Coordinates of C-alpha atoms and ligand atoms in Angstrom, one line a residue:
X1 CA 0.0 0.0 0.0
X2 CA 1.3 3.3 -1.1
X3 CA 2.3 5.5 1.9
X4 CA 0.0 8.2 0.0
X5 CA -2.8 6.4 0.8
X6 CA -2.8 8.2 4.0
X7 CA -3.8 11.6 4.4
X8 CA -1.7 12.2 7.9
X9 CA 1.5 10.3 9.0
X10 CA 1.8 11.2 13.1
X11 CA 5.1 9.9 15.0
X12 CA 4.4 9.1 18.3
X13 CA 1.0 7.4 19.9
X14 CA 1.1 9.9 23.6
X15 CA -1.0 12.5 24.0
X16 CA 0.3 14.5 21.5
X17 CA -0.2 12.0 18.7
X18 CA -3.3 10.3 19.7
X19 CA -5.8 13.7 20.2
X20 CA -4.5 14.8 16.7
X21 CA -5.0 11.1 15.4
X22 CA -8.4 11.1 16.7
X23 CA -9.5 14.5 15.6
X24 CA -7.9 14.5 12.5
X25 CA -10.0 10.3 12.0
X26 CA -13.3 12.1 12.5
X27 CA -12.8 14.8 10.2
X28 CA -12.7 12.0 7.6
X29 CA -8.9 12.1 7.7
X30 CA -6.8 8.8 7.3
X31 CA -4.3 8.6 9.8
X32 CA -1.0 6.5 10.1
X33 CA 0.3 6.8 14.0
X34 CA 3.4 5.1 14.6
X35 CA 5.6 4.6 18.0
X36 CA 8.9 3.1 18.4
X37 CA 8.0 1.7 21.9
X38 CA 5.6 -1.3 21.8
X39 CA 2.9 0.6 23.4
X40 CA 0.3 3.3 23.0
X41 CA 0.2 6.1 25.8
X42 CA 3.7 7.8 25.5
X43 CA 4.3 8.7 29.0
X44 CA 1.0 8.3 30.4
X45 CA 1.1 4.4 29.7
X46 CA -0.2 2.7 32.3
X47 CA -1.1 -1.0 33.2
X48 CA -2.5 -3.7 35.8
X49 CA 0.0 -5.7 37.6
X50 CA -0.5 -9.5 38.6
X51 CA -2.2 -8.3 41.9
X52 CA -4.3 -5.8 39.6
X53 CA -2.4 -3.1 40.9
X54 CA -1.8 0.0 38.6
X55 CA 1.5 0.2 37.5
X56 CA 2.1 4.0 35.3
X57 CA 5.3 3.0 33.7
X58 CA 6.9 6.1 33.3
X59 CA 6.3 7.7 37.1
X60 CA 3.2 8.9 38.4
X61 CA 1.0 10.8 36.2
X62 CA -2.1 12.8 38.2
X63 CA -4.6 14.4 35.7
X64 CA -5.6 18.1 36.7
X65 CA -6.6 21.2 34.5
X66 CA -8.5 24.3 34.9
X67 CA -9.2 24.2 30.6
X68 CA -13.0 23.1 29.8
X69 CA -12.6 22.4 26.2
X70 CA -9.5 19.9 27.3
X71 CA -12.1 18.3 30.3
X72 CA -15.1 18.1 28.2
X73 CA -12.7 17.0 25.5
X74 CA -11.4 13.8 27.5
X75 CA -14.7 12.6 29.1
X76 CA -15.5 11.2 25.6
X77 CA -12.8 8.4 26.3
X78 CA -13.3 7.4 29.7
X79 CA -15.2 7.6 33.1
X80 CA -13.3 9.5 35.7
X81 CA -13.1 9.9 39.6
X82 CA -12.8 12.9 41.0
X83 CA -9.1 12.6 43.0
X84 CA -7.3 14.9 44.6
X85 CA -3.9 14.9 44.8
X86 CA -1.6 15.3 48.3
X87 CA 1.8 15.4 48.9
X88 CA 3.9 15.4 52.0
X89 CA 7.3 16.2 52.6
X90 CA 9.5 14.2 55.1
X91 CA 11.2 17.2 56.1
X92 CA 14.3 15.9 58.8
X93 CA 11.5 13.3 59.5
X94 CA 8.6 14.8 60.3
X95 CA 6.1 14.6 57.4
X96 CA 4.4 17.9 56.1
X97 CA 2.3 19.3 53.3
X98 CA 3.6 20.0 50.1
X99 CA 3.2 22.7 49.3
X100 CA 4.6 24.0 51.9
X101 CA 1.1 25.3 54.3
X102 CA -0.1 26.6 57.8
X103 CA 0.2 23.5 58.8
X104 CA 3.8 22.5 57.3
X105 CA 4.7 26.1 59.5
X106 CA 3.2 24.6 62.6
X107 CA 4.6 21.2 61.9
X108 CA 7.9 22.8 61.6
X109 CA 8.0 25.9 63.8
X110 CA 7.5 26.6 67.8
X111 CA 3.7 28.1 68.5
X112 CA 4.3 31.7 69.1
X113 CA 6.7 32.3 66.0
X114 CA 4.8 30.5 63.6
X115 CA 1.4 32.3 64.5
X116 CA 3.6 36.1 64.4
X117 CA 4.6 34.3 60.8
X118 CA 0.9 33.4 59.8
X119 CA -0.5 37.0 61.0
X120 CA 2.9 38.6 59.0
X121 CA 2.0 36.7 56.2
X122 CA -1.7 37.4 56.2
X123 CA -1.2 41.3 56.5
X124 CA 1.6 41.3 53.8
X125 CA -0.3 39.3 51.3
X126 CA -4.1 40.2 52.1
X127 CA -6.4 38.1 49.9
X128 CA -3.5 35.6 47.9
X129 CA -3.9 32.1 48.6
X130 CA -0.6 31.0 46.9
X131 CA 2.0 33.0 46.4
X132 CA 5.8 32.1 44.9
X133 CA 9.0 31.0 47.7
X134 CA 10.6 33.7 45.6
X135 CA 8.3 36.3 47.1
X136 CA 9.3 35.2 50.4
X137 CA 13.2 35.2 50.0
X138 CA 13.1 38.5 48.2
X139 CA 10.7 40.0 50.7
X140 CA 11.9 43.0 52.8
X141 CA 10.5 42.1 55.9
X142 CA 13.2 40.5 57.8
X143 CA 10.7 37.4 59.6
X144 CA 9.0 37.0 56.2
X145 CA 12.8 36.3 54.6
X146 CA 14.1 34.1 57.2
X147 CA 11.0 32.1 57.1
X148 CA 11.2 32.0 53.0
X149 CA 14.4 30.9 53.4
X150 CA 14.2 28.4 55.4
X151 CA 10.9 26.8 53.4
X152 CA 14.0 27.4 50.6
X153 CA 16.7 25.3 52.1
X154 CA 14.1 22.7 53.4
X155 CA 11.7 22.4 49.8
X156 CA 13.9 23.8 47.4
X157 CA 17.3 23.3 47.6
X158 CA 18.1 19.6 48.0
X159 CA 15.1 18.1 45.8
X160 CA 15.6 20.4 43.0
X161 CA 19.6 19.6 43.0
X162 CA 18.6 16.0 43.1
X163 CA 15.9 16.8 40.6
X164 CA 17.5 18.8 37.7
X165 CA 21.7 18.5 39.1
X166 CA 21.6 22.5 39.7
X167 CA 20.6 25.0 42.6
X168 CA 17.1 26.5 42.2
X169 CA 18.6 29.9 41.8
X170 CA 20.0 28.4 38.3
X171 CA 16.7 27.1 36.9
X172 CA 14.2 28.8 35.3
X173 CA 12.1 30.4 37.8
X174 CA 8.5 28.6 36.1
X175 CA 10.2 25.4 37.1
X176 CA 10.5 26.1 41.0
X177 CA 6.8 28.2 40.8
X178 CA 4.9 24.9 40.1
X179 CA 5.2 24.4 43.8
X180 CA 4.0 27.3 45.6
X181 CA 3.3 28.4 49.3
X182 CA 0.0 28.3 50.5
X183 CA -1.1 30.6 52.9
X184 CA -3.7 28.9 54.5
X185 CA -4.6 25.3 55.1
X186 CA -5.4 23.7 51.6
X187 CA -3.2 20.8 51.6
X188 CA -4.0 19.5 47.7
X189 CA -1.1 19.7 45.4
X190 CA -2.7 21.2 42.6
X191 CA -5.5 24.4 42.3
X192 CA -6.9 23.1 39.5
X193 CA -10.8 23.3 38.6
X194 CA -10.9 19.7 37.1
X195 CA -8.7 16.7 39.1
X196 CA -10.0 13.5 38.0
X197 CA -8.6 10.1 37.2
X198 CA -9.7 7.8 34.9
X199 CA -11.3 5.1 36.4
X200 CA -9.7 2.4 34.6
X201 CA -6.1 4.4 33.8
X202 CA -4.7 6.2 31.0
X203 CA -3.9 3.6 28.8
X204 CA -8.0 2.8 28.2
X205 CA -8.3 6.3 27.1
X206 CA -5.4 5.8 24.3
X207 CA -7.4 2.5 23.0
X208 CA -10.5 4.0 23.3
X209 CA -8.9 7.3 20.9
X210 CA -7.4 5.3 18.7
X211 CA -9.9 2.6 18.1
X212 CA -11.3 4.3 14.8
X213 CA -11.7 2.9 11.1
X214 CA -9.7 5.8 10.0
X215 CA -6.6 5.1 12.1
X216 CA -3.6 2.4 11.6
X217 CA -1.3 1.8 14.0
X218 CA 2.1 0.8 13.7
X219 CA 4.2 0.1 16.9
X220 CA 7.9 -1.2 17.4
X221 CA 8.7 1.7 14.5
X222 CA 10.9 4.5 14.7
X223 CA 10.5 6.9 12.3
X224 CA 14.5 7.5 11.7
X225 CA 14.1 3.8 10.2
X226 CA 11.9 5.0 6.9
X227 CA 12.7 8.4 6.6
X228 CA 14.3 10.9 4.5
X229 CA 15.3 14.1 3.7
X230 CA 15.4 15.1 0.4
X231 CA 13.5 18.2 -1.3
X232 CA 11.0 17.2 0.7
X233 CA 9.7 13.5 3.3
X234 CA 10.6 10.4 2.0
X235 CA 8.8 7.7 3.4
X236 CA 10.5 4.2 2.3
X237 CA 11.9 5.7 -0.4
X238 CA 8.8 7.4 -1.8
X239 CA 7.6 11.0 -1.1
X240 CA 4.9 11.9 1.1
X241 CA 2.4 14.5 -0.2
X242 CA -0.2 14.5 3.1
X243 CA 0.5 15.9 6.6
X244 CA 3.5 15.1 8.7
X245 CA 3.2 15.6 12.4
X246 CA 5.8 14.7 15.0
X247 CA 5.6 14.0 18.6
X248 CA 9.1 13.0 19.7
X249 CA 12.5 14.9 20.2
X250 CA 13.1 16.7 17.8
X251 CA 16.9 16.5 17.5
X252 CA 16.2 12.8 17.2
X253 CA 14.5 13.2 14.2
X254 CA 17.2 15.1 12.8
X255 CA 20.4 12.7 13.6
X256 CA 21.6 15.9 16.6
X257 CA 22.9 17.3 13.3
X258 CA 23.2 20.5 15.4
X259 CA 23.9 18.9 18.7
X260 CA 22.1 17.3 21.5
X261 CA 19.2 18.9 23.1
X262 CA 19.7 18.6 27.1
X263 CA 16.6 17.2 29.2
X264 CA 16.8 15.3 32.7
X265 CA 16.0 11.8 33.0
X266 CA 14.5 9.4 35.4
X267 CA 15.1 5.9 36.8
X268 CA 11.8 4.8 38.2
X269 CA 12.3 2.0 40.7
X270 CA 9.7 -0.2 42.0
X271 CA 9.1 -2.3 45.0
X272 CA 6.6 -4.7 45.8
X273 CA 5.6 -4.5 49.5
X274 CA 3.0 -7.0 51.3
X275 CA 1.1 -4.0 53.3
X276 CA -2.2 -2.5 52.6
X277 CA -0.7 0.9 52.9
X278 CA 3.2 1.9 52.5
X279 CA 2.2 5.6 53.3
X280 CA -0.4 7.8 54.5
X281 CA -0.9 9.5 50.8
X282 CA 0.2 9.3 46.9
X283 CA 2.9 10.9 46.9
X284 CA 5.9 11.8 49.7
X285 CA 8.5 13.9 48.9
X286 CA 12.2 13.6 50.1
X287 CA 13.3 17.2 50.3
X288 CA 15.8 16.8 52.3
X289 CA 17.5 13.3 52.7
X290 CA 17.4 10.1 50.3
X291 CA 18.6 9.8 46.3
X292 CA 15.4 9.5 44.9
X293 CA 13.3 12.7 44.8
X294 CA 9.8 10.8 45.8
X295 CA 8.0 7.6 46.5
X296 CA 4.5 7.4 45.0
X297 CA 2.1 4.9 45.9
X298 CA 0.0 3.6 42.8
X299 CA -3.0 2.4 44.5
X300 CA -4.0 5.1 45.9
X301 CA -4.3 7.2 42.2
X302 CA -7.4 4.5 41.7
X303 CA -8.3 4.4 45.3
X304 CA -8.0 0.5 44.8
X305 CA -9.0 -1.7 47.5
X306 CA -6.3 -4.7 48.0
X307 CA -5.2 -5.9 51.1
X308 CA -1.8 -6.8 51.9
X309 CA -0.2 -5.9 48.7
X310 CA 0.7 -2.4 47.2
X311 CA 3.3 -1.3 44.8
X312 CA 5.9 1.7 45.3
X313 CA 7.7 3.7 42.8
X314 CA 10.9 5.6 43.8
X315 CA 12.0 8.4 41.3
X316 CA 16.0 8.8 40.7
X317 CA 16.6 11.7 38.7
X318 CA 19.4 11.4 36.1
X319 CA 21.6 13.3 33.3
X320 CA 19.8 12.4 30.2
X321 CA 22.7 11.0 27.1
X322 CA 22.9 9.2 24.2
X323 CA 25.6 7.1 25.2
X324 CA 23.7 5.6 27.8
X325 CA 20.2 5.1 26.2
X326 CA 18.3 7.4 28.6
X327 CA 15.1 8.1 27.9
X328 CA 14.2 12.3 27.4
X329 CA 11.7 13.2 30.1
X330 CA 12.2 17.1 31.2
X331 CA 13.1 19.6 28.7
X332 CA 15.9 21.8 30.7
X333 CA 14.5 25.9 30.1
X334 CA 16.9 28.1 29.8
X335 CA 18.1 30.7 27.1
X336 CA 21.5 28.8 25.1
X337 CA 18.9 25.1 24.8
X338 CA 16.1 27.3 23.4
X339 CA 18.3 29.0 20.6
X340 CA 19.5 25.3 19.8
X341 CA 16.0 24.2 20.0
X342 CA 15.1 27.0 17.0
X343 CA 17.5 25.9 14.8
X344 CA 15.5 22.2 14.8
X345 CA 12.6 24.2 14.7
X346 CA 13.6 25.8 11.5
X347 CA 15.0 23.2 10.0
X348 CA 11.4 21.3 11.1
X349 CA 9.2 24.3 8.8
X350 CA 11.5 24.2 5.7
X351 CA 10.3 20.4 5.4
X352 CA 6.5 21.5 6.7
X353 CA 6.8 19.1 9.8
X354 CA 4.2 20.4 12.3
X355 CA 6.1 20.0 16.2
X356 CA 3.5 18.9 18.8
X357 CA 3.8 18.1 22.4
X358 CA 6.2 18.0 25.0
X359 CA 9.0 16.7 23.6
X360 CA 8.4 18.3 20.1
X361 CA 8.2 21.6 21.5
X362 CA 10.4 20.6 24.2
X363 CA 8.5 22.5 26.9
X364 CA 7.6 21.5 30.4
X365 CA 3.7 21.0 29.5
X366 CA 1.3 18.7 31.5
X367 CA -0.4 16.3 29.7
X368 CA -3.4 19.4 29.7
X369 CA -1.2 21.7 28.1
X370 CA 0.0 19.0 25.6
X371 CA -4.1 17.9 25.0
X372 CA -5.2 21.8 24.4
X373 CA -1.8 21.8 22.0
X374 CA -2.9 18.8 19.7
X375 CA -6.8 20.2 19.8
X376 CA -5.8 23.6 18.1
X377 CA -3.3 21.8 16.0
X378 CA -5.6 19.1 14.8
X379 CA -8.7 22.2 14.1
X380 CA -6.1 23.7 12.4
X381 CA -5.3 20.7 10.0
X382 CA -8.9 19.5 9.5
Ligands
LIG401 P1 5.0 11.5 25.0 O1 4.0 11.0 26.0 O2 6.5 11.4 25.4 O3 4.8 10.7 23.6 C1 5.8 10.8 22.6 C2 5.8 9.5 21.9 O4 6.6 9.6 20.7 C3 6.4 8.4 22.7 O5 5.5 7.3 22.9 C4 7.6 8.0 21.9 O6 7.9 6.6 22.0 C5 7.3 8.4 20.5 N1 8.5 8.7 19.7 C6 9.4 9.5 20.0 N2 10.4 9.5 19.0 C7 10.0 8.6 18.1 C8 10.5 8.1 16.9 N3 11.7 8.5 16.4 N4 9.8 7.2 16.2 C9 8.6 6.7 16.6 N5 8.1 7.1 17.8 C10 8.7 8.1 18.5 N6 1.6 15.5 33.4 C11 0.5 15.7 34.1 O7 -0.4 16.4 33.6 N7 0.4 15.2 35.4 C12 1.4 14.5 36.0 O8 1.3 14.1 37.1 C13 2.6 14.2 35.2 N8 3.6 13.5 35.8 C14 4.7 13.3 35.0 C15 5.7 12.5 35.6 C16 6.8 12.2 34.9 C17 7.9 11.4 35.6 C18 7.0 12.7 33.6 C19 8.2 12.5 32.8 C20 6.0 13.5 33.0 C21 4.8 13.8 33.7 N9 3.8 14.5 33.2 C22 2.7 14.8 33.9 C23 3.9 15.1 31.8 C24 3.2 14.1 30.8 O9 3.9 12.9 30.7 C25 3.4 14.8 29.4 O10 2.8 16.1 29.4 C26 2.7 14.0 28.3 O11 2.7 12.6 28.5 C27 3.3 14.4 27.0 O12 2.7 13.8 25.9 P2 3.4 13.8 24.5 O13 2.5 13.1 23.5 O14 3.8 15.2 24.2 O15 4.7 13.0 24.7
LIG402 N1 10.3 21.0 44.0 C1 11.1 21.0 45.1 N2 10.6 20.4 46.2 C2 9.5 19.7 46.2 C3 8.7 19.6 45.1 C4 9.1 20.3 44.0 O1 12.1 21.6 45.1 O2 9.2 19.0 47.3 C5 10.7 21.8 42.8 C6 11.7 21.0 41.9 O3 12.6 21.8 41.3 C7 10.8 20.4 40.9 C8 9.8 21.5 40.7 O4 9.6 22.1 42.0 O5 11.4 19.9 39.7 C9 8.5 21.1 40.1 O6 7.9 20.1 40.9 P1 6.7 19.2 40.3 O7 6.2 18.4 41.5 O8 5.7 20.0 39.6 O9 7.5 18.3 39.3 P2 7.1 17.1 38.4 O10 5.9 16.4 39.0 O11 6.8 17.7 37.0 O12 8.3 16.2 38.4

């Protein structure tokens, strides 16, 4: 069959790939999606262990969004439970919220000096629920800073230098502002309007997507196998005329012909422990001892009901290379990866290769963000 039989070729089956793939299928579009991993989902892939635990391959994955069109989008694949995500911190031991709240200050602070905190933070930020640690280590009142920086030290400092192999002051700032300080007592890790999971995992969402007359799916297929630059795509030798939309890394897809984009990586380690529960939540964070940044506990994502048995995944982060076949999970923001990222970019709109998703764009999106992406992309191509 001629590779022009299809109207779209997509690279990559995440979320990326599949909302365009779907969109793009009931338009009256035929679709070729293909992944080099032997499974749909991208990141988000998820399964059922032999104890019917669920297992999310590539590290937890909690759905949240304040976008309707992305929500009412999604429900069309799957039912959902509403879930709210919490996070503690073992801070020297003690387990607090994350982020940091009133009651991580209490936790953490004698009586009298963290109520003069809670009324100084009160009267110096009337009416904000969360604001930024960089408010609070910038701020001129001399209480206010300590305190910031001592959420700093005990938050920040370690976890992100275990996280991304810098000190927060060298990341971009966007990075460190996904985890705010809450004045107040809400102890949820997100603010979002919509936090659901679906209620039998990510992975029935992707078959329910792609399960459409007008999509073929080709797994165990990397693109770089079949393709080719010429005055325009070669696909096995013969040139595509349709659409041609990529999920992936981008300096993948062009051999790092102008060198290698940087991301972090991630070993994700899991232990199978006979105990109902391994923690009192998700998700606990290790701010301030351990190598691993977290330990999330997958049943609690389906509020699954097993005794005795549970499932724990510990999070090492890592430098991301190609020597050692690490996979590319967090784009690294800052201003010389972004110029490098351009150049791809351009070299992607000479050969009209539309970039789409987290990777493609290389930017820290949520799987929202990346879902809202693919939507106005996929209207765009209908
Ligand atoms: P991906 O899911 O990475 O899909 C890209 C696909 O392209 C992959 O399947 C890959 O195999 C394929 N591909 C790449 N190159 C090629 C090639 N050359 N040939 C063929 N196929 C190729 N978001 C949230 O909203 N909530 C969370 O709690 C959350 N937790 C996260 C935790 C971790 C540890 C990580 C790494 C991410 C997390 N995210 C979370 C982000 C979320 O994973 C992404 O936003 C989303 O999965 C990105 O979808 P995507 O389609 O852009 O990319
Ligand atoms: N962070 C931190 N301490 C924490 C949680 C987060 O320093 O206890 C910082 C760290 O730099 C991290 C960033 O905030 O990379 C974003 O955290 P988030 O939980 O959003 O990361 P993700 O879930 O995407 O890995």
């Amino acid at each position: 069959m001629s590779i022009n039989n299809y109207d779209v070729i997509i690279v990559g089956a995440g979320f990326a790939g599949a909302t365009i793939a779907n969109c793009l299928a009931n338009a009256n579009k035929k679709v070729l999606i293909i992944d080099k991993r032997n499974h749909i989902g991208g990141n988000a892939y998820d399964y059922f262990n032999n104890d019917g635990i669920i297992i999310h391959q590539y590290g937890p994955h909690i759905f949240h969004t304040s976008n309707k069109e992305v929500w009412d989008y999604l429900q069309k694949f799957s039912g959902f439970f509403p879930y709210e995500h919490r996070v503690l911190g073992n801070i020297d031991g003690v387990l607090v919220p994350i982020p940091f709240n009133f009651k991580s200050l209490e936790l953490t602070h004698q009586k009298e000096e963290a109520e003069t905190i809670k009324q100084l933070l009160k009267q110096n930020f009337p009416n904000k629920k969360r604001i930024s640690i960089l408010d609070l280590i910038n701020h001129s009142n001399p209480t206010l800073k300590a305190f910031g920086n001592f959420v700093y030290q005990k938050v920040f400092v370690y976890y992100t230098s275990k996280q991304w192999g810098i000190h927060p002051s060298q990341i971009d700032q966007s990075v460190i502002n996904r985890v705010p300080v809450i004045l107040g007592y809400e102890d949820t890790y997100f603010a979002d309007t919509y936090q659901f999971m679906p209620s039998k995992g990510f992975t029935e969402i992707f078959n329910s997507m792609l399960k459409h007359p007008n999509i073929h799916i080709e797994l165990n297929t990397n693109i770089k196998d079949h393709i080719e630059f010429k005055d325009a795509i070669y696909i096995d030798k013969e040139k595509f005329n349709g659409h041609f939309i990529y999920t992936g890394a981008i300096d993948e897809l062009f051999n790092y012909q102008f060198g290698v984009l940087p991301y972090r990586s991630l070993d994700i380690v899991l232990e199978k422990h006979n105990l109902t529960h391994y923690q009192p939540v998700a998700t606990v964070n290790y701010p301030t001892s351990e190598k691993f940044t977290r330990i999330s506990e997958y049943k609690y994502f389906l509020n699954q009901d097993i005794k005795d048995k549970t499932v724990i995944a510990k999070e090492y982060s890592k430098a991301y290379s190609l020597e050692s076949k690490t996979d590319p999970y967090y784009p690294i923001n800052n201003e010389a990866n972004l110029a490098l990222y351009k150049k791809y970019e351009q070299l992607a709109q000479k050969y009209h290769i539309y970039l789409c998703g987290r990777l493609a764009e290389y930017k820290y999106y949520n799987m929202d963000a990346v879902i809202a992406r693919a939507l106005t992309l996929a209207d765009k191509l209908k």
